[in-house]
mmCIF file of C-alpha atoms in Angstrom:
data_model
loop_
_atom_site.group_PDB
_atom_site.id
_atom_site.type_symbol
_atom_site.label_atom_id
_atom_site.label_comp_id
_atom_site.label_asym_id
_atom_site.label_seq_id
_atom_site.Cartn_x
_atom_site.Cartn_y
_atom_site.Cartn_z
ATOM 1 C CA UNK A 191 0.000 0.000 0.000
ATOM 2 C CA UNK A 192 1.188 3.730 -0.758
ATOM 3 C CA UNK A 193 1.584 4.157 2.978
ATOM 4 C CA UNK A 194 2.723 7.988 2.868
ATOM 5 C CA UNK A 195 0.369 9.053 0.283
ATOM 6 C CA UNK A 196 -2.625 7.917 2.477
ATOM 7 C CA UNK A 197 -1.225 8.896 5.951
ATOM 8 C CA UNK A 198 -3.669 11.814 7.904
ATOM 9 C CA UNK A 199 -6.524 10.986 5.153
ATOM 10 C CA UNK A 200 -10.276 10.062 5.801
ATOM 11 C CA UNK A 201 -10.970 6.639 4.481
ATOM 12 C CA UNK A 202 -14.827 5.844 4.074
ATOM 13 C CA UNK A 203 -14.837 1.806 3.736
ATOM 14 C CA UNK A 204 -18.397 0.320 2.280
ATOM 15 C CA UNK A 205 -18.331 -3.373 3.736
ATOM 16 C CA UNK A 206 -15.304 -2.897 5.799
ATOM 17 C CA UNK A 207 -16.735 -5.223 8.255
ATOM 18 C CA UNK A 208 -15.523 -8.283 7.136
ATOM 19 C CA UNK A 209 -12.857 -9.894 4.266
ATOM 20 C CA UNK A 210 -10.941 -7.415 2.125
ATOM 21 C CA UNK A 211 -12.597 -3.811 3.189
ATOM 22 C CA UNK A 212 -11.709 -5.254 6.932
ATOM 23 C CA UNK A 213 -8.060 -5.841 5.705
ATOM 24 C CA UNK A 214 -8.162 -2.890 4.265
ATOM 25 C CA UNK A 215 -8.823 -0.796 7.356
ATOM 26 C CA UNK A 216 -6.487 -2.765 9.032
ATOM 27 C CA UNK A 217 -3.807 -1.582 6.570
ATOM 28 C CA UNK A 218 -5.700 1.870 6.473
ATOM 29 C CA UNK A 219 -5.621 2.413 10.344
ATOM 30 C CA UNK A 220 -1.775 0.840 10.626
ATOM 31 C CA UNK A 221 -0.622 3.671 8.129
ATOM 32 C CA UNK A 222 -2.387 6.532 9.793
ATOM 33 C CA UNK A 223 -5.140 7.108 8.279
ATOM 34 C CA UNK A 224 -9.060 8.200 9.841
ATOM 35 C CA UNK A 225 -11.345 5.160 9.470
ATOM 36 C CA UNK A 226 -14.929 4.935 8.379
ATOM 37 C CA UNK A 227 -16.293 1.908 8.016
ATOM 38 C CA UNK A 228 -20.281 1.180 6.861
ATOM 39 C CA UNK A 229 -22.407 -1.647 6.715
ATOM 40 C CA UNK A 230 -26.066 -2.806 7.186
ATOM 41 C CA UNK A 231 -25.190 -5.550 10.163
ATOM 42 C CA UNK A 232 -24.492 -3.854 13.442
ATOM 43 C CA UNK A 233 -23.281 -6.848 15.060
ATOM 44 C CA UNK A 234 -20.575 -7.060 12.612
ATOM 45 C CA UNK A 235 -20.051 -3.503 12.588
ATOM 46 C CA UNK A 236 -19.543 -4.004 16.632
ATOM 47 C CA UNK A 237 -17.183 -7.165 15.989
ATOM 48 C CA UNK A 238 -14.862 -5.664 13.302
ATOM 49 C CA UNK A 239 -14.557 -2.396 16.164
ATOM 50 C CA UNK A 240 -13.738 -4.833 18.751
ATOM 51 C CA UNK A 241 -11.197 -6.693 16.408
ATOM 52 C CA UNK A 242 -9.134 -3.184 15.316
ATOM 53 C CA UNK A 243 -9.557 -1.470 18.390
ATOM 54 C CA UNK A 244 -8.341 2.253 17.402
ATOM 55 C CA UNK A 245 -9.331 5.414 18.156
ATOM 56 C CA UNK A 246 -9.537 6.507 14.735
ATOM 57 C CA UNK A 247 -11.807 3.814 13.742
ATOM 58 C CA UNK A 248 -15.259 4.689 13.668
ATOM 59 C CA UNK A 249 -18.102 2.531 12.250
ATOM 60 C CA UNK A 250 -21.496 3.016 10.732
ATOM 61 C CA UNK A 251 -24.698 0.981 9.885
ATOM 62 C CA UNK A 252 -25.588 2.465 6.505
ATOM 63 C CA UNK A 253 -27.813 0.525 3.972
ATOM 64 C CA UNK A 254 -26.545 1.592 0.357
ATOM 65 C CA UNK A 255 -28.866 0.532 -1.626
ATOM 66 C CA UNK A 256 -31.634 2.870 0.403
ATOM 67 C CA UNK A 257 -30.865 5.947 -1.113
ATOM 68 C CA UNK A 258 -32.189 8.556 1.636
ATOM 69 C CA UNK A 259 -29.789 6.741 4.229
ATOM 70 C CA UNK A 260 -26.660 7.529 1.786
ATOM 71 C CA UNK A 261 -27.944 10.810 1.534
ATOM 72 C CA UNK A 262 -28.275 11.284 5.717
ATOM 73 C CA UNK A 263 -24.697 9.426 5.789
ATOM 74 C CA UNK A 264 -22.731 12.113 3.566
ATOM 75 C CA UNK A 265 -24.665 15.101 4.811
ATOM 76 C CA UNK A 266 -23.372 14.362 8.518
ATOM 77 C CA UNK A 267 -19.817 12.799 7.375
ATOM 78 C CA UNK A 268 -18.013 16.275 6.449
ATOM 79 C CA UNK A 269 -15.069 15.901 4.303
ATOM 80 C CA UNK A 270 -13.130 12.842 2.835
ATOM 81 C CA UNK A 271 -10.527 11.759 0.709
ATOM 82 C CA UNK A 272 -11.208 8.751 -0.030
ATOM 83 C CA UNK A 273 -14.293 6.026 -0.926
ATOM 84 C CA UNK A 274 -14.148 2.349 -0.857
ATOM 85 C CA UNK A 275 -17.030 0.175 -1.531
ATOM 86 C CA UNK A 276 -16.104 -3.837 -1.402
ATOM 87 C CA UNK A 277 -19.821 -4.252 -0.215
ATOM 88 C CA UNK A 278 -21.680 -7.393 -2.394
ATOM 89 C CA UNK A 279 -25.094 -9.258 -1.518
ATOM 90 C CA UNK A 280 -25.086 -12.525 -3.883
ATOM 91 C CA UNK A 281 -26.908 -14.824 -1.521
ATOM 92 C CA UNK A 282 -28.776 -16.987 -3.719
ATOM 93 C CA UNK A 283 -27.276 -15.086 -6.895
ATOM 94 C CA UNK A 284 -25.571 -17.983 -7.812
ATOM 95 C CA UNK A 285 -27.959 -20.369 -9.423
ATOM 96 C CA UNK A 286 -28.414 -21.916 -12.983
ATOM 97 C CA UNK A 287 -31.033 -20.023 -13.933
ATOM 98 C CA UNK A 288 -34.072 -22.271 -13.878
ATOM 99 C CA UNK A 289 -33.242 -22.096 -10.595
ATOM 100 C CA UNK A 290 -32.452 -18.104 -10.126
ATOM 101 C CA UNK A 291 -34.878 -16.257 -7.996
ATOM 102 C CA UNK A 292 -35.273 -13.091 -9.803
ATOM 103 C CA UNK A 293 -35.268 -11.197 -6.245
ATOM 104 C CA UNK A 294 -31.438 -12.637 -5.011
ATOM 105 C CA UNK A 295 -30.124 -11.066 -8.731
ATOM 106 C CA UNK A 296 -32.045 -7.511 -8.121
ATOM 107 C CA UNK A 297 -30.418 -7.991 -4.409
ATOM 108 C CA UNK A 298 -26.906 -7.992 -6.567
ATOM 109 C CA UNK A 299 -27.711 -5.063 -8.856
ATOM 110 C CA UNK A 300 -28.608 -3.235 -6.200
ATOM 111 C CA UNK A 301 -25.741 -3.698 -3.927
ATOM 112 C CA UNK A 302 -23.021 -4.081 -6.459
ATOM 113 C CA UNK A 303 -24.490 -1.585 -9.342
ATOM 114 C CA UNK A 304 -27.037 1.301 -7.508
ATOM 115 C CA UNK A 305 -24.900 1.144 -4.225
ATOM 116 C CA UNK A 306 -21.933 2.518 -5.498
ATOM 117 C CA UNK A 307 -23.745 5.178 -8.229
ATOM 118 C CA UNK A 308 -25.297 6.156 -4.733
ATOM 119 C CA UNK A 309 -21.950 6.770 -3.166
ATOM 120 C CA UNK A 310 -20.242 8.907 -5.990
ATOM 121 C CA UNK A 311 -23.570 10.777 -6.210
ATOM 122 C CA UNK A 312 -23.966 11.513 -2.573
ATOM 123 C CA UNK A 313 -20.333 11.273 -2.016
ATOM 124 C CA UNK A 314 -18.126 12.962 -4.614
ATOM 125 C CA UNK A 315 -19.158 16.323 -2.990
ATOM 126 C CA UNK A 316 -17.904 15.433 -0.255
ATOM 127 C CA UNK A 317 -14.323 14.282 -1.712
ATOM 128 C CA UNK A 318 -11.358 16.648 -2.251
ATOM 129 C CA UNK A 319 -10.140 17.125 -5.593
ATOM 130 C CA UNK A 320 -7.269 14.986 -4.919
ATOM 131 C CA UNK A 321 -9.414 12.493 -3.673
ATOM 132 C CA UNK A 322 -10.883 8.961 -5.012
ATOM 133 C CA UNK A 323 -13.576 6.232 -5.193
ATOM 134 C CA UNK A 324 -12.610 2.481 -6.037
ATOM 135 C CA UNK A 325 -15.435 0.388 -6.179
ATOM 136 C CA UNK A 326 -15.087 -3.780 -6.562
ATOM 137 C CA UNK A 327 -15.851 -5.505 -9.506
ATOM 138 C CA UNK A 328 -14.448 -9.615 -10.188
ATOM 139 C CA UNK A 329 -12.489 -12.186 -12.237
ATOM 140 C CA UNK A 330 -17.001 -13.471 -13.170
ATOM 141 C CA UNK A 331 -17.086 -10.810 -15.291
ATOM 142 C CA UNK A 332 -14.190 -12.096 -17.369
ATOM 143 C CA UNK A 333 -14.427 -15.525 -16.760
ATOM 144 C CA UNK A 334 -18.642 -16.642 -15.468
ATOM 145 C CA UNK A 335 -19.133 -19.497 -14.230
ATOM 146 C CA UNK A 336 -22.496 -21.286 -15.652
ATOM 147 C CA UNK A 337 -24.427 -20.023 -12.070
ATOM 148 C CA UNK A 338 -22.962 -16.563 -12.542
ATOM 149 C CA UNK A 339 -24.335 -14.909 -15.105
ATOM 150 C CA UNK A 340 -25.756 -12.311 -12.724
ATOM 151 C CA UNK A 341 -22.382 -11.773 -10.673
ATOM 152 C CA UNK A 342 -20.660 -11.467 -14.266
ATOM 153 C CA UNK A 343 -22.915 -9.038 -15.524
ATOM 154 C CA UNK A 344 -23.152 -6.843 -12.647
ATOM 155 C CA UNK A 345 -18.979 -6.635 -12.230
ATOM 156 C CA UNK A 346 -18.805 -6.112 -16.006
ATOM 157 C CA UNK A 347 -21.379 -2.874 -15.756
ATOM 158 C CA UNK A 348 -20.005 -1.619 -12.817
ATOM 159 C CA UNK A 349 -16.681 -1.239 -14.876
ATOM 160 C CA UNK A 350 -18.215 0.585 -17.034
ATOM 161 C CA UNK A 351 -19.428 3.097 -14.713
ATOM 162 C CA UNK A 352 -16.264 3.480 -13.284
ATOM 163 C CA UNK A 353 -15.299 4.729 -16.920
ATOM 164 C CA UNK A 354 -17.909 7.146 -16.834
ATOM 165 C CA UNK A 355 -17.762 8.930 -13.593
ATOM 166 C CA UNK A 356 -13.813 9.136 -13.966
ATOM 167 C CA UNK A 357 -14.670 11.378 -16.855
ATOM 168 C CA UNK A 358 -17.890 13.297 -15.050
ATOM 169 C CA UNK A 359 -16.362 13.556 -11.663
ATOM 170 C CA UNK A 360 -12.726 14.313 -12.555
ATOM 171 C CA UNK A 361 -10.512 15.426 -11.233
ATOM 172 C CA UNK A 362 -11.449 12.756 -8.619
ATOM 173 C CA UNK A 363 -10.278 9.990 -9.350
ATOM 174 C CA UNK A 364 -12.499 6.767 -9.949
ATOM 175 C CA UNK A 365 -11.202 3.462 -10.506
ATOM 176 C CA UNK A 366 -12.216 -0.283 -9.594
ATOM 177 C CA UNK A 367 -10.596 -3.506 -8.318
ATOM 178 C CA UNK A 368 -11.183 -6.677 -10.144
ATOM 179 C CA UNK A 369 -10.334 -9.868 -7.614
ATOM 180 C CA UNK A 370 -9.834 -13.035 -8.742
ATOM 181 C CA UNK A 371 -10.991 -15.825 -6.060
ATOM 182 C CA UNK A 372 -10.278 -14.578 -2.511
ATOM 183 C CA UNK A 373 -10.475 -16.562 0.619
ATOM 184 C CA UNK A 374 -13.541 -14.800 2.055
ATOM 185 C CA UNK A 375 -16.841 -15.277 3.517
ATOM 186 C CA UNK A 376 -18.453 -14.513 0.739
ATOM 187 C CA UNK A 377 -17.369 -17.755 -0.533
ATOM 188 C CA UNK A 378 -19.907 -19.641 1.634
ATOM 189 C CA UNK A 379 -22.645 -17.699 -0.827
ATOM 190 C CA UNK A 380 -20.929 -19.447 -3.517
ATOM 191 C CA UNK A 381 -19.580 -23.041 -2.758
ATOM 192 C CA UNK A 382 -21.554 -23.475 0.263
ATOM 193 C CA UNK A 383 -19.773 -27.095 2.140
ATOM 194 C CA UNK A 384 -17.423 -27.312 -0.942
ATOM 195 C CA UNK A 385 -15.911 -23.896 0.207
ATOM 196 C CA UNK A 386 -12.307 -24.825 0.773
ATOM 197 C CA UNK A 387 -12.331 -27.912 -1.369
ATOM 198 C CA UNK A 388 -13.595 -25.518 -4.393
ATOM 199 C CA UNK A 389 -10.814 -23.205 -3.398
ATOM 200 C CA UNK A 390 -7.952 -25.732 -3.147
ATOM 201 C CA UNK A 391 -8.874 -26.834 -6.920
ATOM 202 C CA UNK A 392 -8.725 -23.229 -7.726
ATOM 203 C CA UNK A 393 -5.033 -22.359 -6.828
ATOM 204 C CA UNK A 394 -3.830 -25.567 -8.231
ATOM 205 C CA UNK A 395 -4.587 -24.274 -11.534
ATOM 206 C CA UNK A 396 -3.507 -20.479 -11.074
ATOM 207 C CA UNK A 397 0.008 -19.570 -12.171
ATOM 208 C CA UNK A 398 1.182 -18.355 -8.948
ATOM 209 C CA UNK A 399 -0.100 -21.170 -7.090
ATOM 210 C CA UNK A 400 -3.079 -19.992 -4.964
ATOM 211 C CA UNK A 401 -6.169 -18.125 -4.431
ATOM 212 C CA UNK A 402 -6.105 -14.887 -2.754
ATOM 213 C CA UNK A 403 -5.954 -13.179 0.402
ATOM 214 C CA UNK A 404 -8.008 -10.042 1.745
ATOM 215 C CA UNK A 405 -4.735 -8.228 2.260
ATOM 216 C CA UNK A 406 -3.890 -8.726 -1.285
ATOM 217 C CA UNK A 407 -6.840 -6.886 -2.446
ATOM 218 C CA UNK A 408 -6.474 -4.116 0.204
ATOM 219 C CA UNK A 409 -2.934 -3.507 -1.456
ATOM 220 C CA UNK A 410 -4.267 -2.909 -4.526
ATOM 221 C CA UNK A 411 -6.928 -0.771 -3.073
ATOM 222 C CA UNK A 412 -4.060 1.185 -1.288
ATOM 223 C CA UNK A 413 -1.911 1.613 -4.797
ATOM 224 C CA UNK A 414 -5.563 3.048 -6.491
ATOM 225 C CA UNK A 415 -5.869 5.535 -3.715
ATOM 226 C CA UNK A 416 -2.412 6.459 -3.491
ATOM 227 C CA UNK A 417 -1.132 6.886 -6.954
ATOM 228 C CA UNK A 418 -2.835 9.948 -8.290
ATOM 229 C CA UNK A 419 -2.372 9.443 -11.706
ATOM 230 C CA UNK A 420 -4.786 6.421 -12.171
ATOM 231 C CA UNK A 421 -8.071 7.186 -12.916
ATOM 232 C CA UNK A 422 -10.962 5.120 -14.756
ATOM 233 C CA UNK A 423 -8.907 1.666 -14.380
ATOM 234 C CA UNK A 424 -9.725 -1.902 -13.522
ATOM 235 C CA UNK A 425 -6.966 -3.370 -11.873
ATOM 236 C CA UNK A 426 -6.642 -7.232 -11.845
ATOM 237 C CA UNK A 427 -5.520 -8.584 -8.892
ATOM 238 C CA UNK A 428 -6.156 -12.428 -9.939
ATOM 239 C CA UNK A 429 -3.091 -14.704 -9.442
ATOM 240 C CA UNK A 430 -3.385 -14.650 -13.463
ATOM 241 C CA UNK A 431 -6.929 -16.538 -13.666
ATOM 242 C CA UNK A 432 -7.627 -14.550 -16.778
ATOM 243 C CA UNK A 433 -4.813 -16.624 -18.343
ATOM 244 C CA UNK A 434 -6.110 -19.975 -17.618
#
């Protein structure tokens, strides 16, 4: 992570409560920064507090796809520099789709698509012209899976509007994160039982020899923040899956 260039700053975290936006206020918070994290679970919100334990860590339950409580979030935040959403909801996303429930893929388009227009809308104002937003997209929308046509299709238009508001909202800079498989919770969404065997099979085929790690993706986060000419990017952080 660009350690220096993030030092002093405010750091607003969308799903920092668990996997990589918890790694990356861990990384956030060791390098000096001010810590916001937001979620809709207040017991995780309360756990991921008790697990950093630092007075510059504050958290927040915040539902992002509810538009007036983004609104009521931003108008009481006061200024930031930077905004991080790793926030996804694909429980029961993942489904062939004779089997998809129609409500579980509007559940991903709103968390992974509306959430983050929300936050540059509400946000950006907010943001100083040095600042940035990096949003999280994924390896599905390069490589689906035959239950992820939702996932894929959501990732691959949320790059898209990364594009776009790095041209409206510049100078601030907009860019998104595309992980490959990461050992998170999320997985349980996905492989259910199967998590860790599904994983294993995974890293056996990836050139460098293994899935990911939260703090890998909160690295990359930290070089998107920090390097200030980088704007309207995807960076993969895969273990070269797009290769296989």
């Amino acid at each position: 992570m660009a350690l220096a260039d993030i030092a002093n700053s405010r750091i607003l975290i969308v799903g920092g409560s668990s996997g990589m936006g918890l790694a990356l206020a861990k990384c956030a918070l060791a390098a000096g920064a001010e810590v916001i994290i937001v979620g809709r679970n207040e017991d995780k919100l309360r756990r991921a507090g008790a697990e950093l334990q630092n007075p510059a860590l504050s958290t927040v339950a915040v539902d992002i796809t509810q538009e007036a409580q983004v609104a009521a979030l931003f108008e009481k935040i006061g200024r930031l520099d930077h905004i991080v959403s790793t926030a996804a909801d694909i429980e029961g996303a993942y489904e062939l789709l004779p089997a998809l429930d129609l409500k579980a893929a509007q559940r991903v388009v709103e968390s992974k698509f509306y959430g983050p227009l929300l936050l540059a809308k509400y946000g950006a104002p907010k943001l100083s012209a040095t600042g940035s937003i990096t949003f999280t997209s994924g390896i599905a929308a390069y490589r689906p899976s035959a239950r992820g046509s939702v996932v894929a299709a959501v990732n691959a238009a949320l790059e898209g509007l990364v594009r776009a508001l790095a041209v409206e909202l510049a100078p601030i800079r907009v860019n998104a994160v595309s992980p490959g498989w990461v050992n998170t919770p999320i997985w349980t969404f996905v492989a259910g039982d199967r998590k860790d065997e599904t994983l294993d099979a995974m890293a056996k085929r990836l050139p460098v020899g293994r899935v990911g790690q939260p703090e890998d993706i909160a690295d990359a986060i930290g070089y998107l923040m920090g390097n200030g000419f980088t704007t309207g990017t995807t960076l993969h952080v895969e273990g070269g899956h797009r290769l296989i």
